[in-house]
Coordinates of C-alpha atoms in Angstrom, one line a residue:
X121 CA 31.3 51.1 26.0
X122 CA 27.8 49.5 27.1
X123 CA 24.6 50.8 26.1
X124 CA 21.7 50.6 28.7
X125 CA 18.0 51.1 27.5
X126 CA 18.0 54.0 29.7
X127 CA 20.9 55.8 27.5
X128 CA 18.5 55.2 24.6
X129 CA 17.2 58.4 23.1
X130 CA 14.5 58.2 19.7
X131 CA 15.3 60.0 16.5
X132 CA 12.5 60.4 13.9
X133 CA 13.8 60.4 10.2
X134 CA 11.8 61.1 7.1
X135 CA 11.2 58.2 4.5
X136 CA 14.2 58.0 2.0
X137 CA 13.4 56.6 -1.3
X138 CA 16.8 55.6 -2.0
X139 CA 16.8 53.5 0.8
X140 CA 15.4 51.2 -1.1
X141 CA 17.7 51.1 -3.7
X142 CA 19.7 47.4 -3.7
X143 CA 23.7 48.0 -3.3
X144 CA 26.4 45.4 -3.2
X145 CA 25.9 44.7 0.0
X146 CA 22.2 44.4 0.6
X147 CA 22.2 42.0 -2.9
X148 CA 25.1 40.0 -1.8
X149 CA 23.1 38.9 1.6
X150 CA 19.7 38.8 0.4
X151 CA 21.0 35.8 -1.9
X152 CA 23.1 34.7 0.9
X153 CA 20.1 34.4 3.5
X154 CA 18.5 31.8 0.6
X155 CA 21.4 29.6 1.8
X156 CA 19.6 26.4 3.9
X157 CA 22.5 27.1 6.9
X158 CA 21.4 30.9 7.1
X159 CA 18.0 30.0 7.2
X160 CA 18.2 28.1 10.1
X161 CA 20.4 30.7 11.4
X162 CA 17.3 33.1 10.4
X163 CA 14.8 30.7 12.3
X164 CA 16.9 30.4 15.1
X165 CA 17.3 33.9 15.5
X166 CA 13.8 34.9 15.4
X167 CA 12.8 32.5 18.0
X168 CA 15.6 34.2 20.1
X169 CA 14.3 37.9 19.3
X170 CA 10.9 36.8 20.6
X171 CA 12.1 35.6 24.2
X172 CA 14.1 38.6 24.0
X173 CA 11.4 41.0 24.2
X174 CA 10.0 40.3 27.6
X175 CA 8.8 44.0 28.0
X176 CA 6.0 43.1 25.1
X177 CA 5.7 39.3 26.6
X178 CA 5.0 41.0 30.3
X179 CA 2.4 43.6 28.6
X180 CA 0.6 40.8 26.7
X181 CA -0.1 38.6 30.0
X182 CA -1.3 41.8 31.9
X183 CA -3.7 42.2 28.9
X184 CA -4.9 38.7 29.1
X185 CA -5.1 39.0 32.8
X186 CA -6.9 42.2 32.9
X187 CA -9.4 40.6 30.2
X188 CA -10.2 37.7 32.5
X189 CA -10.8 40.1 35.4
X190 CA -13.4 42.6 33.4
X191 CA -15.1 39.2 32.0
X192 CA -15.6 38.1 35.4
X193 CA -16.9 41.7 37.0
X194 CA -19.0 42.0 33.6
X195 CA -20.9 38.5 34.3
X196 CA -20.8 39.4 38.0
X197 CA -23.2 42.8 37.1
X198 CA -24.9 40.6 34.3
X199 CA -26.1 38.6 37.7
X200 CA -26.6 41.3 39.5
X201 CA -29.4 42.6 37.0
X202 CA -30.7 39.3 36.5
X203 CA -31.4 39.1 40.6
X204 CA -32.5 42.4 41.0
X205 CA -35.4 41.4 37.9
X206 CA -36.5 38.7 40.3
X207 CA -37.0 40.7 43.4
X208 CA -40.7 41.9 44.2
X209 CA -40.9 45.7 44.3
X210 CA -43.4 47.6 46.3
X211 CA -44.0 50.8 47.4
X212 CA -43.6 51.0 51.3
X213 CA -45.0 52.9 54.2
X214 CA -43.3 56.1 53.9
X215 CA -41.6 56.4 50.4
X216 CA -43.2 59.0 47.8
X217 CA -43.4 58.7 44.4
X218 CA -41.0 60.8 43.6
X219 CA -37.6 60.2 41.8
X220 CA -34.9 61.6 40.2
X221 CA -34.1 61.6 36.3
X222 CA -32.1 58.6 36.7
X223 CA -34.8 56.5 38.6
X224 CA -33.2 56.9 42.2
X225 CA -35.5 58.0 45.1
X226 CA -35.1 62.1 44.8
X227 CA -33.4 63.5 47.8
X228 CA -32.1 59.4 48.6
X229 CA -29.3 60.7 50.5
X230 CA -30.9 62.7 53.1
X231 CA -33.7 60.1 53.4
X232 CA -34.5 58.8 57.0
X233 CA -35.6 55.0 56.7
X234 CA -39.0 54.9 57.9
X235 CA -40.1 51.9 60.1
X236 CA -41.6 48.4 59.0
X237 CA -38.6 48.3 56.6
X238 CA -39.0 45.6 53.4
X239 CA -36.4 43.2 54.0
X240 CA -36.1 43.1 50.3
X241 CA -33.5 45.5 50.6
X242 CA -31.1 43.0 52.7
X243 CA -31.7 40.8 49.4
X244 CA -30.4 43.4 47.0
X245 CA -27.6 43.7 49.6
X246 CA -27.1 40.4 50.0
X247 CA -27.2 39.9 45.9
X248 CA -24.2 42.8 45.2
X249 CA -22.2 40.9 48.1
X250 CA -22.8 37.6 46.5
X251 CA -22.0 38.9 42.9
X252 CA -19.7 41.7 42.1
X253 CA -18.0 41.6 45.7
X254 CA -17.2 38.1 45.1
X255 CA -15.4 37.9 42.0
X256 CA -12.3 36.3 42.5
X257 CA -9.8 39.6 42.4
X258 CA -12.1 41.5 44.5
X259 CA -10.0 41.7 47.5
X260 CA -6.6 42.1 45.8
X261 CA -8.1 44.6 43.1
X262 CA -10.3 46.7 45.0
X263 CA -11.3 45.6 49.2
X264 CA -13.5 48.3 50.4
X265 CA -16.8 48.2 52.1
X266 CA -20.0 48.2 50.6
X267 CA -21.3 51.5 50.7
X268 CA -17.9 52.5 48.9
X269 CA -18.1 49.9 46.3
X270 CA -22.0 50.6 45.5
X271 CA -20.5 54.4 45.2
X272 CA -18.1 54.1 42.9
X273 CA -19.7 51.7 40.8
X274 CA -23.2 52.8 40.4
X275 CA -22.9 55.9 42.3
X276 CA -23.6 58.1 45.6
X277 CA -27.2 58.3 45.5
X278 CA -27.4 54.7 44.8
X279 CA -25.5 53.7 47.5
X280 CA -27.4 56.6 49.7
X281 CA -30.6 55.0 48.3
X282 CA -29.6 51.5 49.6
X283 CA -29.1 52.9 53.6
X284 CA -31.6 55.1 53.6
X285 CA -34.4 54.0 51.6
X286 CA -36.7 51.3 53.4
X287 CA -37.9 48.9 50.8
X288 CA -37.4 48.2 47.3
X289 CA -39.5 50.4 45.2
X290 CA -39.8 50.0 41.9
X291 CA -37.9 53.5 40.8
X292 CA -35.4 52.7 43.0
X293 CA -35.1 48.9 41.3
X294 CA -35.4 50.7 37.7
X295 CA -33.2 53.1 38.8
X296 CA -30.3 50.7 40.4
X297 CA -30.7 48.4 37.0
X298 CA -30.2 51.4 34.4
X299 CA -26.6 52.0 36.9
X300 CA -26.0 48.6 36.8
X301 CA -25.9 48.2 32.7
X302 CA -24.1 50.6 32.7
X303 CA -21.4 49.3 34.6
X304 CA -21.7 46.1 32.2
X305 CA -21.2 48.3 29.1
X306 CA -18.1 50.1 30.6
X307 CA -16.6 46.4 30.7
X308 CA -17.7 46.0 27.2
X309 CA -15.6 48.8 26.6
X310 CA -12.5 48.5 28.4
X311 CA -12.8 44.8 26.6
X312 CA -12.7 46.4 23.3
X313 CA -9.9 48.8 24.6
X314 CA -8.0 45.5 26.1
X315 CA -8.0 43.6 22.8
X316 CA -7.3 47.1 20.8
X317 CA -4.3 47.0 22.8
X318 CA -3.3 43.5 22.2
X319 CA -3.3 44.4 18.5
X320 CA -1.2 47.1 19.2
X321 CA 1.1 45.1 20.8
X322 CA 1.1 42.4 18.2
X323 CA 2.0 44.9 15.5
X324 CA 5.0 46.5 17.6
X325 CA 6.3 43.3 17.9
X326 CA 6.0 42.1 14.5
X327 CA 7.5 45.1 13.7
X328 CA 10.8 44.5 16.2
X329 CA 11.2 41.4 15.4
X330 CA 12.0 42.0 11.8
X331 CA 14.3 44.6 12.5
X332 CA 16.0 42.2 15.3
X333 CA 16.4 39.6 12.7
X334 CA 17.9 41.8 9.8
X335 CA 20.5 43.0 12.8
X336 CA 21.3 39.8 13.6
X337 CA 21.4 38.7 9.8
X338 CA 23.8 41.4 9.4
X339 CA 26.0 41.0 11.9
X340 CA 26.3 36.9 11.0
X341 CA 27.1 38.6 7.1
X342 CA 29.6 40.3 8.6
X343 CA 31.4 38.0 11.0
X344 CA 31.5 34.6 8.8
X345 CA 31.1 35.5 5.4
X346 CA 32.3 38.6 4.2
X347 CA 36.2 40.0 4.8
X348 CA 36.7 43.1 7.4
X349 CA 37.4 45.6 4.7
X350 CA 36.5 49.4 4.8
X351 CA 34.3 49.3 2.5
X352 CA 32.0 46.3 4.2
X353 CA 32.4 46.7 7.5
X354 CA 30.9 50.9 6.0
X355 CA 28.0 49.0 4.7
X356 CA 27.2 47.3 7.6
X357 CA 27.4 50.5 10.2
X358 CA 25.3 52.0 7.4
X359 CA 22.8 49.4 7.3
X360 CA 22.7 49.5 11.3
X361 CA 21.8 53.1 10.9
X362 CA 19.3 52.6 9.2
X363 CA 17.8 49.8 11.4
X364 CA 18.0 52.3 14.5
X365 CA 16.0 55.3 12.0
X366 CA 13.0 52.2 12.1
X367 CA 13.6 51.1 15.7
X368 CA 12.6 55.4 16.0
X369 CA 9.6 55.7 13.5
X370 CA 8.1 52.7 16.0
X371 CA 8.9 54.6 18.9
X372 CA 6.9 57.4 16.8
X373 CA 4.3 55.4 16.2
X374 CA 3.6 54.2 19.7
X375 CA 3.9 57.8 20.9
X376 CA 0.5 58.8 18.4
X377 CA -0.7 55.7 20.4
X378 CA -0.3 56.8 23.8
X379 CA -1.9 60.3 22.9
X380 CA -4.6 58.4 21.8
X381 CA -5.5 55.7 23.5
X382 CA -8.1 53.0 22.8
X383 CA -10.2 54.4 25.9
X384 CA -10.9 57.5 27.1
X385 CA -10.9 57.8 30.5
X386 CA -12.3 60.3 33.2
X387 CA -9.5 63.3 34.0
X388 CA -9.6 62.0 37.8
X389 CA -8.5 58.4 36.9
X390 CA -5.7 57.3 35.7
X391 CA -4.8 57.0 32.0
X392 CA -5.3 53.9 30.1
X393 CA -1.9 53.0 29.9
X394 CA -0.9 53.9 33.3
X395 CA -4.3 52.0 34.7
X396 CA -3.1 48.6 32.5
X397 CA 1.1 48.9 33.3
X398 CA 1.1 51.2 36.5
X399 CA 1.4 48.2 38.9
X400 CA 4.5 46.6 36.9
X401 CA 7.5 47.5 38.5
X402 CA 9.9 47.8 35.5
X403 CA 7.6 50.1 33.0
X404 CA 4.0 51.7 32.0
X405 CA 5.6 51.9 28.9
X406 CA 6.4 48.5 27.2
X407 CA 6.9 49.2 23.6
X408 CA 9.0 52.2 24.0
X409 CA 11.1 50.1 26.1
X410 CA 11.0 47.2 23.8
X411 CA 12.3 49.8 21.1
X412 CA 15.1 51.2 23.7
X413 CA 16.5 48.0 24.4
X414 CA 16.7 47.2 20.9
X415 CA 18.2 50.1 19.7
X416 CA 21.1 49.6 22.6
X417 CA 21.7 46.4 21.1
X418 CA 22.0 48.1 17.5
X419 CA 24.2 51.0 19.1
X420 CA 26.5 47.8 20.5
X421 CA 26.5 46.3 17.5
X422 CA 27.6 49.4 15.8
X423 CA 30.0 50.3 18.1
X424 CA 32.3 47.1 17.1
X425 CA 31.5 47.2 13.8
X426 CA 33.3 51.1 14.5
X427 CA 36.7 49.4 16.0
X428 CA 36.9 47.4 12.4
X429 CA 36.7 50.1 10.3
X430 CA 39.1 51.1 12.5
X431 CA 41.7 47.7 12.2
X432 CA 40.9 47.8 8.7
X433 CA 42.0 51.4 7.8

C-alpha cells in the first residue's frame, strides 16, 4: 500500500531513556557504518535526502527572495527621507500652524488646497514615485495608485495631507519623515523575522536529514548485510518506529513555532507564515510537510520490512 504525505498524521511521544540503550542491532551497525563502502553509501545518501526535501529548498528561496525585496523597499524609504531632508519647507498662504500629535496638518483630510500652491509638493510626489513606487517588484507585489500606496504605508492623513494640503510645511515634512522611519524600521523587522525564519529552517532540516540518513542506513543494514530473520527484520521495524516518534517531536516543534512566530503581525493582515508561503501553490506549511513526506517514506519502509517478518515466520 502507498503512503502519500497527505495520509500522514503526527504522533507526539515522551522521551524514553531506554531508547538510548545500545542493543545488538544498533551496535552491530554503528560498527558497520565505520566500514569505508558504507560511508560513501552514508555520503551519498545525505546528498540525496537534501534534494529530496524540496518543500524546505522552495521555503528557503522564498526567504531569500523576500529578503531582497524588503532590502530594496527599505533603501527605497531610506531615499525617500534623504529627499524629503533636502526639500525647502515653508509655511504657505493659507495653512495654520496647527498639527496633529504625529506632525501631520490637523484636520489634513478635510483640507481645501488654497491657491498659489508650492510646487514643492509635486517634488515630494515626484520623490515617492521615483523611490518606493519604483522598486523593482512594485508592480507584481503591490500596483496601486498613489494615494493608496501613501495610505497604507504612511497612512490616511498623510496621504490626505499630500492632496489637500498646498505646500510643504515644515510639520507636514517632520510629520511625513517620522511615517516614513517608520516604515524603514518595519523592514528592519520583517528582516530580522526573515532570517529568524531561515534559522528555523536550517535547524528542521538538519534535523530531517539525520533521521533520513539513519532510515536509509537501516534499510541498506537490512537489505545487504544482515539475514531476514524475525528477530532483525523486529529490530529494524522497531528502529523505524522510533524514527517516525522524531519525525513527530519536529512536527511538535514547528507547531510551538507557528504559534509563535518571529513577527507579530496586525489581526487584519495576514500571519507571518501565510504572508511568506501563501502565494506557493503546494504549501504555507513547509516543514510540516517536509516532516509528512518523510514519515510516508518511513511508513513504506516499514510496511516491507512487515511482509518479512512475515516470509520469515
Amino acid at each position: 500500500m502507498s503512503i502519500s504525505p497527505a495520509d500522514v498524521t503526527f504522533r507526539v511521544a515522551d522521551p524514553d531513556p531506554a531508547a538510548a540503550e545500545c542493543t545488538d542491532l544498533t551496535c552491530s551497525t554503528a560498527a558497520e557504518l565505520l566500514d569505508p563502502a558504507v560511508v560513501v553509501g552514508t555520503v551519498l545518501a545525505s546528498v540525496l535526502a537534501l534534494v529530496a526535501f524540496a518543500y524546505l529548498r522552495d521555503a528557503r528561496g522564498r526567504c531569500r527572495e523576500e529578503c531582497r525585496r524588503v532590502a530594496d523597499e527599505q533603501d527605497a524609504f531610506e531615499e525617500f527621507a534623504a529627499q524629503l531632508r533636502d526639500l525647502p519647507a515653508g509655511r504657505p498662504t493659507g495653512m495654520g500652524p496647527s498639527a496633529s500629535p504625529r506632525g501631520l496638518p490637523a484636520g489634513a483630510a478635510s483640507a481645501v488646497p488654497a491657491t498659489g500652491r508650492d510646487p514643492t509638493l509635486d517634488r515630494v510626489k515626484r520623490a515617492y514615485r521615483e523611490t518606493v513606487m519604483s522598486v523593482p517588484h512594485y508592480e507584481e507585489e503591490y500596483d496601486d495608485d498613489f494615494h493608496a500606496s501613501v495610505a497604507a504605508e504612511l497612512g490616511d492623513d498623510a496621504a490626505a495631507a499630500l492632496i489637500a494640503s498646498d505646500g510643504l510645511t515644515p510639520d507636514l515634512r517632520e510629520g511625513l519623515t517620522t511615517r516614513t522611519r517608520e516604515a524603514v524600521r518595519r523592514r528592519e523587522n520583517l528582516t530580522d523575522a526573515l532570517d529568524a525564519e531561515r534559522d528555523r529552517l536550517d535547524d528542521a532540516e538538519t534535523r530531517l536529514a539525520r533521521i533520513d540518513r539513519e532510515r536509509r542506513a537501516l534499510a541498506e543494514h537490512l537489505d545487504g548485510r544482515v539475514a531476514n530473520s524475525f528477530d532483525a527484520c523486529a529490530d529494524v521495524w522497531r528502529r523505524l518506529d522510533e524514527l517516525e516518534q522524531r519525525c513527530a517531536a519536529v512536527a511538535s516543534d514547528r507547531q510551538a513555532e507557528i504559534r509563535d512566530p518571529p513577527l507579530d503581525r496586525p489581526e487584519t493582515s495576514p500571519s507571518f507564515y501565510r504572508y511568506l508561503y501563501g502565494r506557493d501553490p503546494n504549501t504555507d506549511h513547509p516543514v510540516l510537510a517536509e516532516v509528512a513526506a518523510l514519515v510516508s517514506r518511513i511508513r513504506a519502509d516499514r510496511e516491507r520490512v512487515e511482509k518479512r517478518i512475515a516470509n520469515a515466520q
